[in-house]
mmCIF file of C-alpha atoms in Angstrom:
data_model
loop_
_atom_site.group_PDB
_atom_site.id
_atom_site.type_symbol
_atom_site.label_atom_id
_atom_site.label_comp_id
_atom_site.label_asym_id
_atom_site.label_seq_id
_atom_site.Cartn_x
_atom_site.Cartn_y
_atom_site.Cartn_z
ATOM 1 C CA MET A 1 107.144 103.967 117.350
ATOM 2 C CA HIS A 2 109.426 101.359 115.067
ATOM 3 C CA LEU A 3 107.618 98.672 113.646
ATOM 4 C CA VAL A 4 109.845 95.603 111.476
ATOM 5 C CA CYS A 5 107.395 94.144 108.329
ATOM 6 C CA VAL A 6 108.938 90.388 107.255
ATOM 7 C CA VAL A 7 108.178 89.293 103.532
ATOM 8 C CA GLY A 8 110.021 85.780 102.248
ATOM 9 C CA ALA A 9 107.751 84.894 99.722
ATOM 10 C CA ARG A 10 106.396 85.994 96.117
ATOM 11 C CA PRO A 11 102.311 86.503 98.033
ATOM 12 C CA ASN A 12 103.774 88.258 100.417
ATOM 13 C CA PHE A 13 105.319 91.447 98.568
ATOM 14 C CA MET A 14 101.580 92.035 97.071
ATOM 15 C CA LYS A 15 100.116 92.335 100.293
ATOM 16 C CA ILE A 16 102.958 94.141 101.948
ATOM 17 C CA ALA A 17 103.767 96.359 99.086
ATOM 18 C CA PRO A 18 100.319 98.532 100.160
ATOM 19 C CA ILE A 19 101.396 98.652 103.648
ATOM 20 C CA MET A 20 104.065 100.624 103.991
ATOM 21 C CA ARG A 21 102.543 102.813 101.210
ATOM 22 C CA ALA A 22 99.986 103.616 103.272
ATOM 23 C CA LEU A 23 102.865 103.624 106.812
ATOM 24 C CA LYS A 24 104.018 106.498 104.899
ATOM 25 C CA ALA A 25 101.062 109.446 106.266
ATOM 26 C CA PHE A 26 102.596 108.477 109.921
ATOM 27 C CA PRO A 27 105.474 110.637 110.395
ATOM 28 C CA GLN A 28 105.924 109.148 113.936
ATOM 29 C CA ILE A 29 105.581 105.379 112.489
ATOM 30 C CA LYS A 30 109.441 103.913 111.421
ATOM 31 C CA THR A 31 109.837 100.674 109.654
ATOM 32 C CA THR A 32 112.070 98.379 109.146
ATOM 33 C CA LEU A 33 111.296 96.073 105.974
ATOM 34 C CA VAL A 34 113.103 92.388 106.318
ATOM 35 C CA HIS A 35 113.409 90.147 103.549
ATOM 36 C CA THR A 36 113.942 86.573 104.689
ATOM 37 C CA GLY A 37 114.796 85.640 101.252
ATOM 38 C CA GLN A 38 112.240 82.300 101.582
ATOM 39 C CA HIS A 39 111.852 82.189 97.668
ATOM 40 C CA TYR A 40 115.305 83.102 96.035
ATOM 41 C CA ASP A 41 114.290 82.540 91.983
ATOM 42 C CA GLN A 42 114.394 86.615 90.493
ATOM 43 C CA ASN A 43 110.922 86.325 89.116
ATOM 44 C CA LEU A 44 109.614 85.201 92.479
ATOM 45 C CA SER A 45 111.537 87.731 94.540
ATOM 46 C CA ASP A 46 113.520 90.499 94.070
ATOM 47 C CA VAL A 47 112.318 92.026 90.273
ATOM 48 C CA PHE A 48 108.864 92.487 91.779
ATOM 49 C CA PHE A 49 110.150 94.775 94.744
ATOM 50 C CA GLN A 50 111.087 96.681 91.150
ATOM 51 C CA GLU A 51 107.695 96.670 90.315
ATOM 52 C CA LEU A 52 105.807 97.048 93.477
ATOM 53 C CA GLY A 53 107.565 100.181 94.080
ATOM 54 C CA ILE A 54 109.269 98.645 97.299
ATOM 55 C CA SER A 55 112.179 100.198 98.122
ATOM 56 C CA GLU A 56 115.168 97.400 98.490
ATOM 57 C CA PRO A 57 114.345 95.443 102.199
ATOM 58 C CA ASP A 58 116.681 96.653 105.118
ATOM 59 C CA ILE A 59 117.419 93.417 105.676
ATOM 60 C CA SER A 60 118.173 90.404 104.263
ATOM 61 C CA LEU A 61 118.835 87.361 105.453
ATOM 62 C CA GLY A 62 119.076 84.770 103.174
ATOM 63 C CA VAL A 63 117.436 82.199 103.648
ATOM 64 C CA GLY A 64 116.477 80.075 100.798
ATOM 65 C CA SER A 65 114.717 76.708 100.198
ATOM 66 C CA GLY A 66 114.761 73.772 102.376
ATOM 67 C CA SER A 67 112.810 71.387 104.048
ATOM 68 C CA HIS A 68 110.006 73.227 105.808
ATOM 69 C CA GLY A 69 111.609 72.614 109.365
ATOM 70 C CA ARG A 70 115.234 73.604 108.002
ATOM 71 C CA GLN A 71 113.656 76.479 106.698
ATOM 72 C CA THR A 72 111.457 77.726 109.524
ATOM 73 C CA ALA A 73 114.303 76.915 112.117
ATOM 74 C CA ASP A 74 116.802 79.357 109.793
ATOM 75 C CA ILE A 75 114.427 81.927 109.712
ATOM 76 C CA LEU A 76 113.967 82.013 113.188
ATOM 77 C CA ALA A 77 116.835 81.633 113.947
ATOM 78 C CA ALA A 78 118.023 84.910 112.180
ATOM 79 C CA MET A 79 114.547 87.199 112.816
ATOM 80 C CA GLU A 80 115.884 86.563 116.393
ATOM 81 C CA GLN A 81 119.211 87.821 115.648
ATOM 82 C CA VAL A 82 117.906 91.121 113.863
ATOM 83 C CA LEU A 83 115.199 91.881 116.746
ATOM 84 C CA ILE A 84 117.546 91.037 119.533
ATOM 85 C CA GLU A 85 120.016 93.631 117.093
ATOM 86 C CA CYS A 86 117.654 96.423 117.534
ATOM 87 C CA ALA A 87 117.212 96.438 121.151
ATOM 88 C CA GLU A 88 120.813 96.617 121.333
ATOM 89 C CA ARG A 89 121.564 99.408 119.691
ATOM 90 C CA LYS A 90 118.410 101.629 121.598
ATOM 91 C CA ASP A 91 115.937 100.841 118.790
ATOM 92 C CA PRO A 92 114.184 98.199 119.970
ATOM 93 C CA VAL A 93 110.931 97.312 118.257
ATOM 94 C CA ASP A 94 107.346 97.765 119.218
ATOM 95 C CA ARG A 95 105.480 95.470 117.210
ATOM 96 C CA LEU A 96 106.439 93.467 114.523
ATOM 97 C CA VAL A 97 103.833 92.995 111.321
ATOM 98 C CA VAL A 98 103.838 90.034 108.854
ATOM 99 C CA VAL A 99 101.315 89.038 106.071
ATOM 100 C CA GLY A 100 99.859 86.016 104.437
ATOM 101 C CA ASP A 101 100.615 82.243 105.449
ATOM 102 C CA VAL A 102 104.098 80.813 104.623
ATOM 103 C CA ASN A 103 106.480 79.883 106.689
ATOM 104 C CA SER A 104 108.267 82.910 106.625
ATOM 105 C CA THR A 105 104.564 84.801 108.471
ATOM 106 C CA MET A 106 104.441 82.160 110.858
ATOM 107 C CA ALA A 107 109.079 81.840 112.136
ATOM 108 C CA ALA A 108 109.561 85.971 112.318
ATOM 109 C CA SER A 109 106.126 85.762 114.360
ATOM 110 C CA LEU A 110 107.675 82.884 116.904
ATOM 111 C CA ALA A 111 110.790 85.087 116.690
ATOM 112 C CA ALA A 112 108.699 87.917 117.885
ATOM 113 C CA ALA A 113 106.786 86.042 120.566
ATOM 114 C CA LYS A 114 109.778 84.671 122.369
ATOM 115 C CA LEU A 115 111.195 88.051 122.844
ATOM 116 C CA CYS A 116 107.576 90.131 123.703
ATOM 117 C CA ILE A 117 107.451 91.562 120.697
ATOM 118 C CA PRO A 118 103.825 92.229 119.751
ATOM 119 C CA VAL A 119 102.889 90.526 116.317
ATOM 120 C CA ALA A 120 100.369 92.112 114.170
ATOM 121 C CA HIS A 121 98.993 89.593 111.280
ATOM 122 C CA VAL A 122 97.566 90.941 108.209
ATOM 123 C CA GLU A 123 95.334 88.587 106.560
ATOM 124 C CA ALA A 124 93.876 86.718 109.957
ATOM 125 C CA GLY A 125 91.403 83.898 110.927
ATOM 126 C CA LEU A 126 91.246 81.884 106.894
ATOM 127 C CA ARG A 127 91.194 78.610 107.533
ATOM 128 C CA SER A 128 90.933 75.710 105.158
ATOM 129 C CA PHE A 129 90.578 73.572 108.151
ATOM 130 C CA ASP A 130 93.469 71.196 106.336
ATOM 131 C CA ARG A 131 96.035 69.984 108.049
ATOM 132 C CA THR A 132 97.541 68.384 105.935
ATOM 133 C CA MET A 133 98.731 71.782 104.529
ATOM 134 C CA PRO A 134 101.648 73.449 105.553
ATOM 135 C CA GLU A 135 99.807 77.082 105.450
ATOM 136 C CA GLU A 136 97.092 76.475 107.343
ATOM 137 C CA ILE A 137 99.418 75.021 110.743
ATOM 138 C CA ASN A 138 101.133 78.422 109.681
ATOM 139 C CA ARG A 139 98.211 80.927 109.346
ATOM 140 C CA ILE A 140 96.788 79.074 112.877
ATOM 141 C CA VAL A 141 100.536 79.094 114.542
ATOM 142 C CA THR A 142 100.837 82.882 113.870
ATOM 143 C CA ASP A 143 97.490 84.191 114.720
ATOM 144 C CA SER A 144 97.399 82.513 118.240
ATOM 145 C CA LEU A 145 100.825 84.568 118.641
ATOM 146 C CA SER A 146 99.147 87.250 116.848
ATOM 147 C CA ASP A 147 97.563 90.345 119.789
ATOM 148 C CA MET A 148 96.292 92.214 116.114
ATOM 149 C CA LEU A 149 94.469 89.677 113.888
ATOM 150 C CA LEU A 150 94.013 91.973 110.884
ATOM 151 C CA VAL A 151 91.032 90.191 108.631
ATOM 152 C CA SER A 152 89.937 89.576 105.205
ATOM 153 C CA GLU A 153 86.533 88.106 104.725
ATOM 154 C CA PRO A 154 83.595 88.435 107.247
ATOM 155 C CA ALA A 155 85.098 84.047 107.907
ATOM 156 C CA GLY A 156 87.730 84.818 109.008
ATOM 157 C CA MET A 157 86.262 87.526 112.274
ATOM 158 C CA GLU A 158 84.054 84.333 112.865
ATOM 159 C CA ASN A 159 86.904 81.874 112.574
ATOM 160 C CA LEU A 160 88.944 83.268 115.596
ATOM 161 C CA ARG A 161 85.555 84.335 117.825
ATOM 162 C CA ARG A 162 85.455 80.993 118.078
ATOM 163 C CA GLU A 163 89.031 80.526 118.442
ATOM 164 C CA GLY A 164 88.343 82.396 121.281
ATOM 165 C CA HIS A 165 90.342 85.726 120.664
ATOM 166 C CA ALA A 166 88.873 89.077 122.155
ATOM 167 C CA GLU A 167 87.055 90.839 120.406
ATOM 168 C CA SER A 168 89.329 94.025 120.902
ATOM 169 C CA GLU A 169 91.888 92.041 118.363
ATOM 170 C CA LEU A 170 90.703 91.584 115.729
ATOM 171 C CA HIS A 171 89.555 94.002 112.677
ATOM 172 C CA LEU A 172 87.763 93.613 109.814
ATOM 173 C CA VAL A 173 89.628 95.903 107.190
ATOM 174 C CA GLY A 174 89.360 93.799 103.905
ATOM 175 C CA ASN A 175 91.795 92.344 101.685
ATOM 176 C CA VAL A 176 95.348 93.560 100.991
ATOM 177 C CA MET A 177 95.978 91.866 97.692
ATOM 178 C CA ILE A 178 93.448 93.572 95.548
ATOM 179 C CA ASP A 179 95.054 97.090 97.303
ATOM 180 C CA THR A 180 98.064 96.187 94.368
ATOM 181 C CA LEU A 181 95.339 94.360 91.782
ATOM 182 C CA ARG A 182 94.019 98.071 91.832
ATOM 183 C CA GLN A 183 96.936 100.302 91.255
ATOM 184 C CA HIS A 184 98.635 98.108 89.106
ATOM 185 C CA VAL A 185 95.514 96.761 86.533
ATOM 186 C CA GLU A 186 95.412 99.539 84.306
ATOM 187 C CA SER A 187 98.908 100.221 83.837
ATOM 188 C CA ALA A 188 99.397 95.452 82.767
ATOM 189 C CA ARG A 189 96.947 95.427 80.682
ATOM 190 C CA GLN A 190 98.450 97.750 78.869
ATOM 191 C CA ARG A 191 101.886 95.611 77.903
ATOM 192 C CA ASN A 192 102.238 93.989 74.800
ATOM 193 C CA THR A 193 102.301 90.337 77.055
ATOM 194 C CA LEU A 194 99.404 89.392 75.107
ATOM 195 C CA SER A 195 100.894 90.406 71.629
ATOM 196 C CA LYS A 196 103.622 88.303 72.242
ATOM 197 C CA LEU A 197 102.311 85.491 73.116
ATOM 198 C CA GLY A 198 99.652 85.905 70.369
ATOM 199 C CA VAL A 199 96.695 85.606 72.175
ATOM 200 C CA SER A 200 93.463 87.785 71.790
ATOM 201 C CA SER A 201 91.609 89.085 75.326
ATOM 202 C CA GLY A 202 88.743 87.274 76.541
ATOM 203 C CA GLU A 203 90.057 83.928 74.635
ATOM 204 C CA TYR A 204 92.605 81.817 76.391
ATOM 205 C CA VAL A 205 92.611 79.681 79.935
ATOM 206 C CA VAL A 206 95.586 80.793 82.495
ATOM 207 C CA VAL A 207 97.025 78.043 84.324
ATOM 208 C CA THR A 208 99.073 77.503 88.061
ATOM 209 C CA LEU A 209 99.736 74.351 89.340
ATOM 210 C CA HIS A 210 101.980 74.143 92.404
ATOM 211 C CA ARG A 211 100.157 71.653 95.648
ATOM 212 C CA PRO A 212 101.819 68.698 96.399
ATOM 213 C CA SER A 213 98.189 66.979 96.169
ATOM 214 C CA ASN A 214 97.880 67.752 92.405
ATOM 215 C CA VAL A 215 101.731 67.545 91.196
ATOM 216 C CA ASP A 216 103.569 65.471 93.172
ATOM 217 C CA GLN A 217 101.788 62.234 92.161
ATOM 218 C CA ARG A 218 102.123 61.801 88.813
ATOM 219 C CA GLU A 219 98.227 60.231 88.097
ATOM 220 C CA SER A 220 96.650 63.667 89.607
ATOM 221 C CA LEU A 221 99.491 65.454 87.810
ATOM 222 C CA THR A 222 98.828 63.277 83.823
ATOM 223 C CA ALA A 223 95.063 64.168 84.545
ATOM 224 C CA LEU A 224 95.765 67.329 84.816
ATOM 225 C CA VAL A 225 98.297 67.524 81.760
ATOM 226 C CA ASP A 226 95.574 65.190 79.533
ATOM 227 C CA VAL A 227 92.628 68.160 79.948
ATOM 228 C CA LEU A 228 94.725 71.380 78.837
ATOM 229 C CA VAL A 229 95.911 69.336 76.123
ATOM 230 C CA ALA A 230 92.078 68.117 75.580
ATOM 231 C CA THR A 231 91.272 72.000 75.733
ATOM 232 C CA SER A 232 94.027 73.739 73.975
ATOM 233 C CA PRO A 233 92.565 73.176 70.284
ATOM 234 C CA THR A 234 89.297 75.170 71.379
ATOM 235 C CA LEU A 235 90.884 77.418 73.932
ATOM 236 C CA PRO A 236 94.425 78.629 73.956
ATOM 237 C CA VAL A 237 96.072 77.222 77.289
ATOM 238 C CA ILE A 238 99.130 79.701 78.841
ATOM 239 C CA PHE A 239 101.016 78.025 81.556
ATOM 240 C CA PRO A 240 103.164 79.389 83.999
ATOM 241 C CA VAL A 241 105.475 76.863 85.660
ATOM 242 C CA HIS A 242 105.659 77.417 89.243
ATOM 243 C CA PRO A 243 110.033 75.382 89.623
ATOM 244 C CA ARG A 244 108.923 73.010 91.528
ATOM 245 C CA THR A 245 105.969 71.733 89.189
ATOM 246 C CA LEU A 246 108.769 71.884 86.379
ATOM 247 C CA SER A 247 110.585 69.835 88.561
ATOM 248 C CA ARG A 248 107.614 66.937 88.437
ATOM 249 C CA LEU A 249 106.626 66.967 85.077
ATOM 250 C CA GLU A 250 110.210 66.344 83.526
ATOM 251 C CA GLN A 251 110.628 63.570 86.635
ATOM 252 C CA PHE A 252 106.682 62.482 85.209
ATOM 253 C CA GLY A 253 107.905 62.862 81.586
ATOM 254 C CA LEU A 254 104.780 64.972 81.326
ATOM 255 C CA THR A 255 106.577 67.979 79.704
ATOM 256 C CA GLU A 256 107.425 67.726 76.464
ATOM 257 C CA ARG A 257 103.355 66.032 75.967
ATOM 258 C CA LEU A 258 102.508 70.216 76.774
ATOM 259 C CA LYS A 259 105.133 71.333 74.344
ATOM 260 C CA SER A 260 103.520 69.660 71.491
ATOM 261 C CA ALA A 261 100.153 70.748 71.535
ATOM 262 C CA ALA A 262 99.798 73.537 69.106
ATOM 263 C CA ARG A 263 97.809 76.105 71.657
ATOM 264 C CA LEU A 264 99.673 75.228 74.540
ATOM 265 C CA GLN A 265 102.562 77.495 75.945
ATOM 266 C CA ILE A 266 104.772 76.792 78.883
ATOM 267 C CA LEU A 267 105.942 79.513 80.532
ATOM 268 C CA PRO A 268 108.714 80.413 83.633
ATOM 269 C CA PRO A 269 107.666 82.571 86.214
ATOM 270 C CA GLN A 270 106.246 85.407 85.447
ATOM 271 C CA ALA A 271 107.039 88.986 86.637
ATOM 272 C CA TYR A 272 103.648 90.992 88.561
ATOM 273 C CA GLY A 273 102.601 93.189 85.084
ATOM 274 C CA ASP A 274 102.780 90.416 83.422
ATOM 275 C CA PHE A 275 101.140 87.710 84.904
ATOM 276 C CA LEU A 276 98.172 90.090 85.776
ATOM 277 C CA CYS A 277 98.453 91.389 82.100
ATOM 278 C CA LEU A 278 97.454 87.700 81.626
ATOM 279 C CA THR A 279 95.670 87.195 84.168
ATOM 280 C CA SER A 280 93.093 90.041 83.785
ATOM 281 C CA GLN A 281 92.446 89.706 80.532
ATOM 282 C CA ALA A 282 91.768 85.332 80.771
ATOM 283 C CA LYS A 283 88.566 83.858 79.278
ATOM 284 C CA ALA A 284 89.222 81.525 82.618
ATOM 285 C CA ILE A 285 91.799 80.651 85.193
ATOM 286 C CA VAL A 286 92.587 77.137 86.647
ATOM 287 C CA THR A 287 94.785 77.462 90.043
ATOM 288 C CA ASP A 288 95.548 75.642 93.154
ATOM 289 C CA SER A 289 96.446 79.244 94.717
ATOM 290 C CA GLY A 290 94.883 81.217 97.231
ATOM 291 C CA GLY A 291 95.351 84.395 95.931
ATOM 292 C CA LEU A 292 94.367 84.064 92.687
ATOM 293 C CA GLN A 293 91.296 83.147 93.926
ATOM 294 C CA GLU A 294 91.297 86.147 95.405
ATOM 295 C CA GLU A 295 92.377 87.950 92.268
ATOM 296 C CA SER A 296 89.862 86.273 90.047
ATOM 297 C CA THR A 297 86.663 87.584 92.194
ATOM 298 C CA ALA A 298 88.252 91.174 92.150
ATOM 299 C CA LEU A 299 88.370 90.623 88.367
ATOM 300 C CA GLY A 300 85.317 89.374 87.529
ATOM 301 C CA VAL A 301 87.377 86.421 85.966
ATOM 302 C CA PRO A 302 86.263 82.426 86.166
ATOM 303 C CA CYS A 303 88.721 80.288 89.160
ATOM 304 C CA LEU A 304 88.184 76.728 88.063
ATOM 305 C CA THR A 305 90.086 75.603 91.680
ATOM 306 C CA MET A 306 91.903 72.660 91.930
ATOM 307 C CA ARG A 307 91.784 72.326 95.849
ATOM 308 C CA ALA A 308 89.320 70.446 97.932
ATOM 309 C CA ASN A 309 88.911 73.307 100.535
ATOM 310 C CA THR A 310 89.821 76.806 100.441
ATOM 311 C CA GLU A 311 90.310 79.525 102.993
ATOM 312 C CA ARG A 312 88.445 81.664 101.529
ATOM 313 C CA PRO A 313 85.493 80.595 101.675
ATOM 314 C CA ILE A 314 84.164 84.415 100.345
ATOM 315 C CA THR A 315 85.468 83.460 96.910
ATOM 316 C CA VAL A 316 83.213 80.595 96.248
ATOM 317 C CA ASP A 317 79.968 81.904 97.857
ATOM 318 C CA VAL A 318 79.910 85.625 96.401
ATOM 319 C CA GLY A 319 83.069 85.231 94.132
ATOM 320 C CA THR A 320 84.076 83.210 90.760
ATOM 321 C CA SER A 321 85.868 80.118 92.230
ATOM 322 C CA THR A 322 84.591 76.926 91.976
ATOM 323 C CA LEU A 323 86.358 74.589 94.342
ATOM 324 C CA LEU A 324 86.787 71.325 91.951
ATOM 325 C CA GLY A 325 89.452 68.749 94.570
ATOM 326 C CA GLY A 326 91.550 66.559 92.063
ATOM 327 C CA ASP A 327 88.356 66.630 89.616
ATOM 328 C CA CYS A 328 89.786 66.653 86.864
ATOM 329 C CA GLN A 329 85.826 65.503 84.863
ATOM 330 C CA LYS A 330 84.419 68.543 86.743
ATOM 331 C CA LEU A 331 86.972 70.348 85.289
ATOM 332 C CA GLU A 332 86.447 68.984 81.574
ATOM 333 C CA GLN A 333 82.785 70.416 82.367
ATOM 334 C CA CYS A 334 83.571 72.983 83.761
ATOM 335 C CA LEU A 335 85.423 74.946 81.202
ATOM 336 C CA GLN A 336 82.775 74.334 78.323
ATOM 337 C CA SER A 337 80.695 75.723 80.464
ATOM 338 C CA VAL A 338 83.032 79.063 80.547
ATOM 339 C CA ILE A 339 83.440 78.170 76.642
ATOM 340 C CA LYS A 340 79.728 78.294 76.350
ATOM 341 C CA GLY A 341 78.952 81.371 78.507
ATOM 342 C CA ARG A 342 77.112 79.633 81.169
ATOM 343 C CA TYR A 343 79.600 79.582 83.968
ATOM 344 C CA LYS A 344 77.995 81.911 87.296
ATOM 345 C CA THR A 345 78.748 85.708 87.603
ATOM 346 C CA GLY A 346 80.634 86.924 90.987
ATOM 347 C CA ARG A 347 80.217 89.693 92.562
ATOM 348 C CA CYS A 348 83.466 91.289 94.750
ATOM 349 C CA PRO A 349 83.419 91.203 98.335
ATOM 350 C CA GLU A 350 82.729 94.203 100.312
ATOM 351 C CA LEU A 351 85.975 95.823 101.588
ATOM 352 C CA TRP A 352 87.866 94.504 98.939
ATOM 353 C CA ASP A 353 87.865 98.324 97.315
ATOM 354 C CA GLY A 354 91.979 99.060 96.490
ATOM 355 C CA LYS A 355 91.517 100.630 100.709
ATOM 356 C CA ALA A 356 92.321 97.943 103.429
ATOM 357 C CA SER A 357 96.239 99.083 103.452
ATOM 358 C CA GLU A 358 94.831 102.639 104.426
ATOM 359 C CA ARG A 359 92.534 100.767 107.091
ATOM 360 C CA ILE A 360 95.501 99.098 108.401
ATOM 361 C CA ALA A 361 98.248 102.064 109.162
ATOM 362 C CA ALA A 362 94.748 104.194 110.714
ATOM 363 C CA ILE A 363 95.465 101.000 113.183
ATOM 364 C CA LEU A 364 98.514 101.461 113.468
ATOM 365 C CA GLY A 365 98.277 104.727 113.248
ATOM 366 C CA LYS A 366 96.278 104.886 116.345
ATOM 367 C CA GLU A 367 98.486 102.682 118.414
ATOM 368 C CA ALA A 368 101.975 104.622 117.581
ATOM 369 C CA ARG A 369 99.915 107.688 119.553
#
């Protein structure tokens, strides 16, 4: 059985790494790893292959950045060519495996579906019910094209049933992001990242922001900067800045304000190990990232989520995440709750046990027989 596995952006690498390792237990499965190149920053892409122990991609498409339409079209065309060439070499692809909800996920699935190649979607069924989010469109389209839906939480199963998917296509397998976290967290904590930054475990907050609703408007981004600057004298702030966010900070004249705060540090995007060292020992996390909602829940770290909705409701229902929308007053209140030890205590969901990738590999292995 020939599987083509597709990655393209930072969250994908953390999801595909444990699956690729688990598939090695099935000699009847041949894998081809395709990197679309959707993320092209060194710390957002290539370094992840080294840190996560993934072999170099078999095929790199080098698509790079662009508008959603252009990027999706470029990936679609390039993936179609890859799949056709496999067939021409008498090595046809039996199934495409995609992870997550980025443009690479949807475009690769569309290329496969048009060539009648079955698609397996890891992290299927997640819904924010907010179609202004590009990722929501990607999730809906990818799930509609897939016949093997590998789901991370019970809400995803219910969403897919409601959308009419056959029960035989649904598999509740757990969360592969947590597989990677559990494998690397102890070694990450041994890094000297905290000492280099002059902070101590449990005595700082990590911030990541990149969504348009938070960073594309001067008013909303300024309000967030105000809270971070006001918090930093009490709780040091570590802010690895996404390239998109950095451009907006500079555009709105906010960069110097952040740099002038004595206990607030702006960093470039961090390699996985350094970032995990930071997040796993933080007092709190402020983010609009879906993946960090999951990781913080597994780590038991308070997560203040600057979003009005989430496709990962389990992180709010049983985990450590609290949805704040764009309400910076609520953010201040929650940060005070964290500082005073009054913030809620979550728990890790079932099947987030570090073995999701093994369950996925077993399902794919049964098909290979």
